[in-house]
Amino acid sequence: MSRASKVTLALTTAATAGIVYFVHWSQEADRAAMHAGVERDVERQRIKQERQAEFEMQRRLEEEYRKIQTVSDSVNDSSEGGKNIGQRT
């Protein structure tokens, strides 16, 4: 084999190995990025479920408290003689 053919073979082999390595590295990076997206989605869903559970608990507590005590709007309450709180006369 001539020297030119050996150099050509070595260069093409090195280029092919480099391309294969780059494609493998790129696929691993894409896979890691996709997995990170899945982890973020799972975390968002967990937070959403926690907030929903907290909201439901607060709603149930409000219902219980409304059964136990009466709630009135103090700004629109007619027992104040029709005057708004903080209004100067």
PDB file of N, CA and C in Angstrom:
ATOM      1  N   MET A   1       0.833  -1.167   0.000  1.00  0.00           N
ATOM      2  CA  MET A   1       0.000   0.000   0.000  1.00  0.00           C
ATOM      3  C   MET A   1       0.881   1.235   0.000  1.00  0.00           C
ATOM      4  N   SER A   2       0.466   2.212  -0.752  1.00  0.00           N
ATOM      5  CA  SER A   2       1.269   3.429  -0.833  1.00  0.00           C
ATOM      6  C   SER A   2       1.060   4.294   0.411  1.00  0.00           C
ATOM      7  N   ARG A   3       1.985   5.219   0.586  1.00  0.00           N
ATOM      8  CA  ARG A   3       1.913   6.104   1.746  1.00  0.00           C
ATOM      9  C   ARG A   3       0.648   6.972   1.687  1.00  0.00           C
ATOM     10  N   ALA A   4       0.250   7.447   0.528  1.00  0.00           N
ATOM     11  CA  ALA A   4      -0.944   8.288   0.380  1.00  0.00           C
ATOM     12  C   ALA A   4      -2.200   7.508   0.750  1.00  0.00           C
ATOM     13  N   SER A   5      -2.262   6.255   0.354  1.00  0.00           N
ATOM     14  CA  SER A   5      -3.447   5.457   0.692  1.00  0.00           C
ATOM     15  C   SER A   5      -3.505   5.168   2.186  1.00  0.00           C
ATOM     16  N   LYS A   6      -2.333   4.953   2.825  1.00  0.00           N
ATOM     17  CA  LYS A   6      -2.310   4.733   4.277  1.00  0.00           C
ATOM     18  C   LYS A   6      -2.772   5.978   5.028  1.00  0.00           C
ATOM     19  N   VAL A   7      -2.328   7.155   4.587  1.00  0.00           N
ATOM     20  CA  VAL A   7      -2.734   8.411   5.223  1.00  0.00           C
ATOM     21  C   VAL A   7      -4.231   8.626   5.026  1.00  0.00           C
ATOM     22  N   THR A   8      -4.704   8.365   3.828  1.00  0.00           N
ATOM     23  CA  THR A   8      -6.123   8.524   3.541  1.00  0.00           C
ATOM     24  C   THR A   8      -6.948   7.582   4.414  1.00  0.00           C
ATOM     25  N   LEU A   9      -6.533   6.327   4.531  1.00  0.00           N
ATOM     26  CA  LEU A   9      -7.232   5.353   5.355  1.00  0.00           C
ATOM     27  C   LEU A   9      -7.223   5.788   6.819  1.00  0.00           C
ATOM     28  N   ALA A  10      -6.093   6.251   7.313  1.00  0.00           N
ATOM     29  CA  ALA A  10      -5.992   6.694   8.707  1.00  0.00           C
ATOM     30  C   ALA A  10      -6.892   7.907   8.959  1.00  0.00           C
ATOM     31  N   LEU A  11      -6.896   8.861   8.036  1.00  0.00           N
ATOM     32  CA  LEU A  11      -7.733  10.046   8.203  1.00  0.00           C
ATOM     33  C   LEU A  11      -9.225   9.726   8.157  1.00  0.00           C
ATOM     34  N   THR A  12      -9.610   8.871   7.229  1.00  0.00           N
ATOM     35  CA  THR A  12     -11.032   8.513   7.138  1.00  0.00           C
ATOM     36  C   THR A  12     -11.462   7.695   8.356  1.00  0.00           C
ATOM     37  N   THR A  13     -10.569   6.816   8.853  1.00  0.00           N
ATOM     38  CA  THR A  13     -10.882   6.044  10.050  1.00  0.00           C
ATOM     39  C   THR A  13     -11.032   6.980  11.260  1.00  0.00           C
ATOM     40  N   ALA A  14     -10.117   7.931  11.407  1.00  0.00           N
ATOM     41  CA  ALA A  14     -10.192   8.886  12.515  1.00  0.00           C
ATOM     42  C   ALA A  14     -11.443   9.761  12.397  1.00  0.00           C
ATOM     43  N   ALA A  15     -11.764  10.206  11.196  1.00  0.00           N
ATOM     44  CA  ALA A  15     -12.960  11.029  10.994  1.00  0.00           C
ATOM     45  C   ALA A  15     -14.218  10.237  11.315  1.00  0.00           C
ATOM     46  N   THR A  16     -14.259   8.986  10.891  1.00  0.00           N
ATOM     47  CA  THR A  16     -15.419   8.145  11.170  1.00  0.00           C
ATOM     48  C   THR A  16     -15.567   7.920  12.671  1.00  0.00           C
ATOM     49  N   ALA A  17     -14.477   7.622  13.347  1.00  0.00           N
ATOM     50  CA  ALA A  17     -14.523   7.429  14.797  1.00  0.00           C
ATOM     51  C   ALA A  17     -14.973   8.714  15.497  1.00  0.00           C
ATOM     52  N   GLY A  18     -14.492   9.867  15.029  1.00  0.00           N
ATOM     53  CA  GLY A  18     -14.902  11.147  15.607  1.00  0.00           C
ATOM     54  C   GLY A  18     -16.376  11.410  15.407  1.00  0.00           C
ATOM     55  N   ILE A  19     -16.878  11.100  14.230  1.00  0.00           N
ATOM     56  CA  ILE A  19     -18.306  11.297  13.944  1.00  0.00           C
ATOM     57  C   ILE A  19     -19.153  10.382  14.819  1.00  0.00           C
ATOM     58  N   VAL A  20     -18.741   9.117  14.941  1.00  0.00           N
ATOM     59  CA  VAL A  20     -19.487   8.165  15.776  1.00  0.00           C
ATOM     60  C   VAL A  20     -19.490   8.633  17.227  1.00  0.00           C
ATOM     61  N   TYR A  21     -18.347   9.078  17.736  1.00  0.00           N
ATOM     62  CA  TYR A  21     -18.261   9.573  19.108  1.00  0.00           C
ATOM     63  C   TYR A  21     -19.152  10.803  19.295  1.00  0.00           C
ATOM     64  N   PHE A  22     -19.104  11.748  18.337  1.00  0.00           N
ATOM     65  CA  PHE A  22     -19.911  12.961  18.446  1.00  0.00           C
ATOM     66  C   PHE A  22     -21.399  12.633  18.450  1.00  0.00           C
ATOM     67  N   VAL A  23     -21.831  11.728  17.574  1.00  0.00           N
ATOM     68  CA  VAL A  23     -23.246  11.351  17.524  1.00  0.00           C
ATOM     69  C   VAL A  23     -23.656  10.685  18.838  1.00  0.00           C
ATOM     70  N   HIS A  24     -22.820   9.807  19.361  1.00  0.00           N
ATOM     71  CA  HIS A  24     -23.107   9.158  20.641  1.00  0.00           C
ATOM     72  C   HIS A  24     -23.214  10.202  21.756  1.00  0.00           C
ATOM     73  N   TRP A  25     -22.276  11.135  21.817  1.00  0.00           N
ATOM     74  CA  TRP A  25     -22.281  12.190  22.842  1.00  0.00           C
ATOM     75  C   TRP A  25     -23.535  13.060  22.702  1.00  0.00           C
ATOM     76  N   SER A  26     -23.905  13.392  21.463  1.00  0.00           N
ATOM     77  CA  SER A  26     -25.080  14.215  21.215  1.00  0.00           C
ATOM     78  C   SER A  26     -26.359  13.512  21.664  1.00  0.00           C
ATOM     79  N   GLN A  27     -26.461  12.215  21.387  1.00  0.00           N
ATOM     80  CA  GLN A  27     -27.633  11.458  21.817  1.00  0.00           C
ATOM     81  C   GLN A  27     -27.717  11.386  23.340  1.00  0.00           C
ATOM     82  N   GLU A  28     -26.595  11.197  24.001  1.00  0.00           N
ATOM     83  CA  GLU A  28     -26.582  11.170  25.475  1.00  0.00           C
ATOM     84  C   GLU A  28     -27.012  12.519  26.046  1.00  0.00           C
ATOM     85  N   ALA A  29     -26.544  13.615  25.454  1.00  0.00           N
ATOM     86  CA  ALA A  29     -26.918  14.950  25.922  1.00  0.00           C
ATOM     87  C   ALA A  29     -28.415  15.187  25.716  1.00  0.00           C
ATOM     88  N   ASP A  30     -28.944  14.775  24.572  1.00  0.00           N
ATOM     89  CA  ASP A  30     -30.375  14.915  24.317  1.00  0.00           C
ATOM     90  C   ASP A  30     -31.193  14.084  25.299  1.00  0.00           C
ATOM     91  N   ARG A  31     -30.747  12.878  25.564  1.00  0.00           N
ATOM     92  CA  ARG A  31     -31.442  11.994  26.498  1.00  0.00           C
ATOM     93  C   ARG A  31     -31.445  12.601  27.906  1.00  0.00           C
ATOM     94  N   ALA A  32     -30.316  13.180  28.311  1.00  0.00           N
ATOM     95  CA  ALA A  32     -30.234  13.816  29.627  1.00  0.00           C
ATOM     96  C   ALA A  32     -31.153  15.033  29.702  1.00  0.00           C
ATOM     97  N   ALA A  33     -31.212  15.817  28.636  1.00  0.00           N
ATOM     98  CA  ALA A  33     -32.082  16.993  28.610  1.00  0.00           C
ATOM     99  C   ALA A  33     -33.548  16.577  28.672  1.00  0.00           C
ATOM    100  N   MET A  34     -33.914  15.523  27.963  1.00  0.00           N
ATOM    101  CA  MET A  34     -35.290  15.037  28.001  1.00  0.00           C
ATOM    102  C   MET A  34     -35.642  14.526  29.390  1.00  0.00           C
ATOM    103  N   HIS A  35     -34.710  13.825  30.025  1.00  0.00           N
ATOM    104  CA  HIS A  35     -34.961  13.305  31.369  1.00  0.00           C
ATOM    105  C   HIS A  35     -35.123  14.455  32.365  1.00  0.00           C
ATOM    106  N   ALA A  36     -34.335  15.504  32.200  1.00  0.00           N
ATOM    107  CA  ALA A  36     -34.464  16.670  33.072  1.00  0.00           C
ATOM    108  C   ALA A  36     -35.840  17.313  32.891  1.00  0.00           C
ATOM    109  N   GLY A  37     -36.346  17.337  31.676  1.00  0.00           N
ATOM    110  CA  GLY A  37     -37.690  17.861  31.423  1.00  0.00           C
ATOM    111  C   GLY A  37     -38.754  17.037  32.106  1.00  0.00           C
ATOM    112  N   VAL A  38     -38.597  15.728  32.078  1.00  0.00           N
ATOM    113  CA  VAL A  38     -39.541  14.837  32.750  1.00  0.00           C
ATOM    114  C   VAL A  38     -39.489  15.078  34.261  1.00  0.00           C
ATOM    115  N   GLU A  39     -38.281  15.234  34.806  1.00  0.00           N
ATOM    116  CA  GLU A  39     -38.154  15.492  36.241  1.00  0.00           C
ATOM    117  C   GLU A  39     -38.817  16.811  36.617  1.00  0.00           C
ATOM    118  N   ARG A  40     -38.660  17.844  35.790  1.00  0.00           N
ATOM    119  CA  ARG A  40     -39.319  19.127  36.064  1.00  0.00           C
ATOM    120  C   ARG A  40     -40.828  18.977  36.035  1.00  0.00           C
ATOM    121  N   ASP A  41     -41.346  18.223  35.059  1.00  0.00           N
ATOM    122  CA  ASP A  41     -42.790  18.003  34.974  1.00  0.00           C
ATOM    123  C   ASP A  41     -43.317  17.272  36.201  1.00  0.00           C
ATOM    124  N   VAL A  42     -42.584  16.262  36.654  1.00  0.00           N
ATOM    125  CA  VAL A  42     -43.004  15.513  37.838  1.00  0.00           C
ATOM    126  C   VAL A  42     -43.014  16.422  39.058  1.00  0.00           C
ATOM    127  N   GLU A  43     -42.005  17.270  39.179  1.00  0.00           N
ATOM    128  CA  GLU A  43     -41.938  18.203  40.309  1.00  0.00           C
ATOM    129  C   GLU A  43     -43.084  19.206  40.255  1.00  0.00           C
ATOM    130  N   ARG A  44     -43.406  19.708  39.063  1.00  0.00           N
ATOM    131  CA  ARG A  44     -44.539  20.634  38.916  1.00  0.00           C
ATOM    132  C   ARG A  44     -45.841  19.960  39.307  1.00  0.00           C
ATOM    133  N   GLN A  45     -46.023  18.715  38.887  1.00  0.00           N
ATOM    134  CA  GLN A  45     -47.243  17.991  39.239  1.00  0.00           C
ATOM    135  C   GLN A  45     -47.332  17.767  40.738  1.00  0.00           C
ATOM    136  N   ARG A  46     -46.199  17.461  41.382  1.00  0.00           N
ATOM    137  CA  ARG A  46     -46.191  17.257  42.824  1.00  0.00           C
ATOM    138  C   ARG A  46     -46.571  18.544  43.555  1.00  0.00           C
ATOM    139  N   ILE A  47     -46.008  19.655  43.114  1.00  0.00           N
ATOM    140  CA  ILE A  47     -46.322  20.942  43.737  1.00  0.00           C
ATOM    141  C   ILE A  47     -47.792  21.288  43.522  1.00  0.00           C
ATOM    142  N   LYS A  48     -48.288  21.038  42.322  1.00  0.00           N
ATOM    143  CA  LYS A  48     -49.688  21.319  42.023  1.00  0.00           C
ATOM    144  C   LYS A  48     -50.613  20.481  42.902  1.00  0.00           C
ATOM    145  N   GLN A  49     -50.277  19.212  43.091  1.00  0.00           N
ATOM    146  CA  GLN A  49     -51.092  18.351  43.948  1.00  0.00           C
ATOM    147  C   GLN A  49     -51.048  18.820  45.395  1.00  0.00           C
ATOM    148  N   GLU A  50     -49.871  19.246  45.859  1.00  0.00           N
ATOM    149  CA  GLU A  50     -49.766  19.758  47.226  1.00  0.00           C
ATOM    150  C   GLU A  50     -50.609  21.017  47.395  1.00  0.00           C
ATOM    151  N   ARG A  51     -50.538  21.912  46.429  1.00  0.00           N
ATOM    152  CA  ARG A  51     -51.337  23.138  46.511  1.00  0.00           C
ATOM    153  C   ARG A  51     -52.823  22.835  46.463  1.00  0.00           C
ATOM    154  N   GLN A  52     -53.215  21.878  45.634  1.00  0.00           N
ATOM    155  CA  GLN A  52     -54.627  21.509  45.541  1.00  0.00           C
ATOM    156  C   GLN A  52     -55.099  20.901  46.856  1.00  0.00           C
ATOM    157  N   ALA A  53     -54.272  20.059  47.471  1.00  0.00           N
ATOM    158  CA  ALA A  53     -54.636  19.459  48.756  1.00  0.00           C
ATOM    159  C   ALA A  53     -54.759  20.541  49.826  1.00  0.00           C
ATOM    160  N   GLU A  54     -53.845  21.503  49.821  1.00  0.00           N
ATOM    161  CA  GLU A  54     -53.905  22.619  50.774  1.00  0.00           C
ATOM    162  C   GLU A  54     -55.168  23.443  50.550  1.00  0.00           C
ATOM    163  N   PHE A  55     -55.499  23.690  49.293  1.00  0.00           N
ATOM    164  CA  PHE A  55     -56.700  24.440  48.974  1.00  0.00           C
ATOM    165  C   PHE A  55     -57.947  23.708  49.465  1.00  0.00           C
ATOM    166  N   GLU A  56     -58.016  22.420  49.230  1.00  0.00           N
ATOM    167  CA  GLU A  56     -59.168  21.632  49.666  1.00  0.00           C
ATOM    168  C   GLU A  56     -59.285  21.647  51.198  1.00  0.00           C
ATOM    169  N   MET A  57     -58.155  21.528  51.881  1.00  0.00           N
ATOM    170  CA  MET A  57     -58.177  21.559  53.332  1.00  0.00           C
ATOM    171  C   MET A  57     -58.668  22.920  53.820  1.00  0.00           C
ATOM    172  N   GLN A  58     -58.192  23.994  53.214  1.00  0.00           N
ATOM    173  CA  GLN A  58     -58.638  25.330  53.597  1.00  0.00           C
ATOM    174  C   GLN A  58     -60.128  25.514  53.311  1.00  0.00           C
ATOM    175  N   ARG A  59     -60.595  24.975  52.211  1.00  0.00           N
ATOM    176  CA  ARG A  59     -62.018  25.080  51.868  1.00  0.00           C
ATOM    177  C   ARG A  59     -62.870  24.342  52.891  1.00  0.00           C
ATOM    178  N   ARG A  60     -62.419  23.130  53.278  1.00  0.00           N
ATOM    179  CA  ARG A  60     -63.167  22.378  54.294  1.00  0.00           C
ATOM    180  C   ARG A  60     -63.169  23.095  55.635  1.00  0.00           C
ATOM    181  N   LEU A  61     -62.034  23.663  56.013  1.00  0.00           N
ATOM    182  CA  LEU A  61     -61.976  24.421  57.265  1.00  0.00           C
ATOM    183  C   LEU A  61     -62.904  25.631  57.213  1.00  0.00           C
ATOM    184  N   GLU A  62     -62.939  26.311  56.085  1.00  0.00           N
ATOM    185  CA  GLU A  62     -63.820  27.464  55.945  1.00  0.00           C
ATOM    186  C   GLU A  62     -65.278  27.044  56.084  1.00  0.00           C
ATOM    187  N   GLU A  63     -65.640  25.924  55.477  1.00  0.00           N
ATOM    188  CA  GLU A  63     -67.013  25.430  55.598  1.00  0.00           C
ATOM    189  C   GLU A  63     -67.344  25.105  57.049  1.00  0.00           C
ATOM    190  N   GLU A  64     -66.411  24.466  57.749  1.00  0.00           N
ATOM    191  CA  GLU A  64     -66.644  24.152  59.156  1.00  0.00           C
ATOM    192  C   GLU A  64     -66.806  25.427  59.973  1.00  0.00           C
ATOM    193  N   TYR A  65     -65.946  26.394  59.748  1.00  0.00           N
ATOM    194  CA  TYR A  65     -66.017  27.639  60.506  1.00  0.00           C
ATOM    195  C   TYR A  65     -67.289  28.408  60.193  1.00  0.00           C
ATOM    196  N   ARG A  66     -67.717  28.364  58.950  1.00  0.00           N
ATOM    197  CA  ARG A  66     -68.972  29.047  58.598  1.00  0.00           C
ATOM    198  C   ARG A  66     -70.171  28.380  59.273  1.00  0.00           C
ATOM    199  N   LYS A  67     -70.112  27.074  59.516  1.00  0.00           N
ATOM    200  CA  LYS A  67     -71.192  26.391  60.231  1.00  0.00           C
ATOM    201  C   LYS A  67     -71.208  26.810  61.700  1.00  0.00           C
ATOM    202  N   ILE A  68     -70.027  26.981  62.265  1.00  0.00           N
ATOM    203  CA  ILE A  68     -69.906  27.281  63.688  1.00  0.00           C
ATOM    204  C   ILE A  68     -70.213  28.746  63.980  1.00  0.00           C
ATOM    205  N   GLN A  69     -69.718  29.661  63.170  1.00  0.00           N
ATOM    206  CA  GLN A  69     -69.887  31.077  63.450  1.00  0.00           C
ATOM    207  C   GLN A  69     -70.477  31.801  62.255  1.00  0.00           C
ATOM    208  N   THR A  70     -71.129  32.923  62.538  1.00  0.00           N
ATOM    209  CA  THR A  70     -71.683  33.721  61.452  1.00  0.00           C
ATOM    210  C   THR A  70     -70.616  34.688  60.968  1.00  0.00           C
ATOM    211  N   VAL A  71     -70.606  34.909  59.693  1.00  0.00           N
ATOM    212  CA  VAL A  71     -69.632  35.800  59.085  1.00  0.00           C
ATOM    213  C   VAL A  71     -70.395  36.921  58.408  1.00  0.00           C
ATOM    214  N   SER A  72     -70.014  38.167  58.723  1.00  0.00           N
ATOM    215  CA  SER A  72     -70.665  39.299  58.070  1.00  0.00           C
ATOM    216  C   SER A  72     -69.599  40.219  57.501  1.00  0.00           C
ATOM    217  N   ASP A  73     -69.991  40.962  56.507  1.00  0.00           N
ATOM    218  CA  ASP A  73     -69.088  41.900  55.859  1.00  0.00           C
ATOM    219  C   ASP A  73     -69.132  43.201  56.643  1.00  0.00           C
ATOM    220  N   SER A  74     -68.049  43.578  57.307  1.00  0.00           N
ATOM    221  CA  SER A  74     -68.044  44.738  58.190  1.00  0.00           C
ATOM    222  C   SER A  74     -68.110  46.057  57.429  1.00  0.00           C
ATOM    223  N   VAL A  75     -67.685  46.096  56.182  1.00  0.00           N
ATOM    224  CA  VAL A  75     -67.715  47.337  55.412  1.00  0.00           C
ATOM    225  C   VAL A  75     -69.146  47.679  55.022  1.00  0.00           C
ATOM    226  N   ASN A  76     -69.937  46.715  54.655  1.00  0.00           N
ATOM    227  CA  ASN A  76     -71.303  46.942  54.208  1.00  0.00           C
ATOM    228  C   ASN A  76     -72.321  46.669  55.308  1.00  0.00           C
ATOM    229  N   ASP A  77     -71.880  46.522  56.541  1.00  0.00           N
ATOM    230  CA  ASP A  77     -72.777  46.219  57.652  1.00  0.00           C
ATOM    231  C   ASP A  77     -73.649  47.436  57.949  1.00  0.00           C
ATOM    232  N   SER A  78     -74.952  47.255  58.078  1.00  0.00           N
ATOM    233  CA  SER A  78     -75.868  48.371  58.291  1.00  0.00           C
ATOM    234  C   SER A  78     -75.882  48.834  59.738  1.00  0.00           C
ATOM    235  N   SER A  79     -75.235  48.127  60.662  1.00  0.00           N
ATOM    236  CA  SER A  79     -75.219  48.529  62.062  1.00  0.00           C
ATOM    237  C   SER A  79     -74.304  49.713  62.310  1.00  0.00           C
ATOM    238  N   GLU A  80     -73.547  50.147  61.338  1.00  0.00           N
ATOM    239  CA  GLU A  80     -72.636  51.270  61.496  1.00  0.00           C
ATOM    240  C   GLU A  80     -73.296  52.590  61.097  1.00  0.00           C
ATOM    241  N   GLY A  81     -74.564  52.590  60.865  1.00  0.00           N
ATOM    242  CA  GLY A  81     -75.255  53.816  60.524  1.00  0.00           C
ATOM    243  C   GLY A  81     -75.011  54.264  59.098  1.00  0.00           C
ATOM    244  N   GLY A  82     -74.568  53.392  58.250  1.00  0.00           N
ATOM    245  CA  GLY A  82     -74.372  53.733  56.841  1.00  0.00           C
ATOM    246  C   GLY A  82     -73.037  54.397  56.576  1.00  0.00           C
ATOM    247  N   LYS A  83     -72.194  54.595  57.570  1.00  0.00           N
ATOM    248  CA  LYS A  83     -70.899  55.256  57.377  1.00  0.00           C
ATOM    249  C   LYS A  83     -69.840  54.208  57.025  1.00  0.00           C
ATOM    250  N   ASN A  84     -68.959  54.576  56.125  1.00  0.00           N
ATOM    251  CA  ASN A  84     -67.853  53.691  55.790  1.00  0.00           C
ATOM    252  C   ASN A  84     -66.739  53.887  56.783  1.00  0.00           C
ATOM    253  N   ILE A  85     -66.028  52.844  57.065  1.00  0.00           N
ATOM    254  CA  ILE A  85     -64.900  52.915  57.983  1.00  0.00           C
ATOM    255  C   ILE A  85     -63.826  53.792  57.353  1.00  0.00           C
ATOM    256  N   GLY A  86     -63.288  54.715  58.125  1.00  0.00           N
ATOM    257  CA  GLY A  86     -62.243  55.586  57.622  1.00  0.00           C
ATOM    258  C   GLY A  86     -62.752  56.811  56.900  1.00  0.00           C
ATOM    259  N   GLN A  87     -64.042  56.972  56.782  1.00  0.00           N
ATOM    260  CA  GLN A  87     -64.607  58.135  56.089  1.00  0.00           C
ATOM    261  C   GLN A  87     -64.748  59.274  57.099  1.00  0.00           C
ATOM    262  N   ARG A  88     -64.296  60.459  56.724  1.00  0.00           N
ATOM    263  CA  ARG A  88     -64.397  61.630  57.597  1.00  0.00           C
ATOM    264  C   ARG A  88     -65.759  62.273  57.434  1.00  0.00           C
ATOM    265  N   THR A  89     -66.277  62.808  58.539  1.00  0.00           N
ATOM    266  CA  THR A  89     -67.584  63.482  58.480  1.00  0.00           C
ATOM    267  C   THR A  89     -67.430  64.965  58.658  1.00  0.00           C
TER     268      THR A  89
END
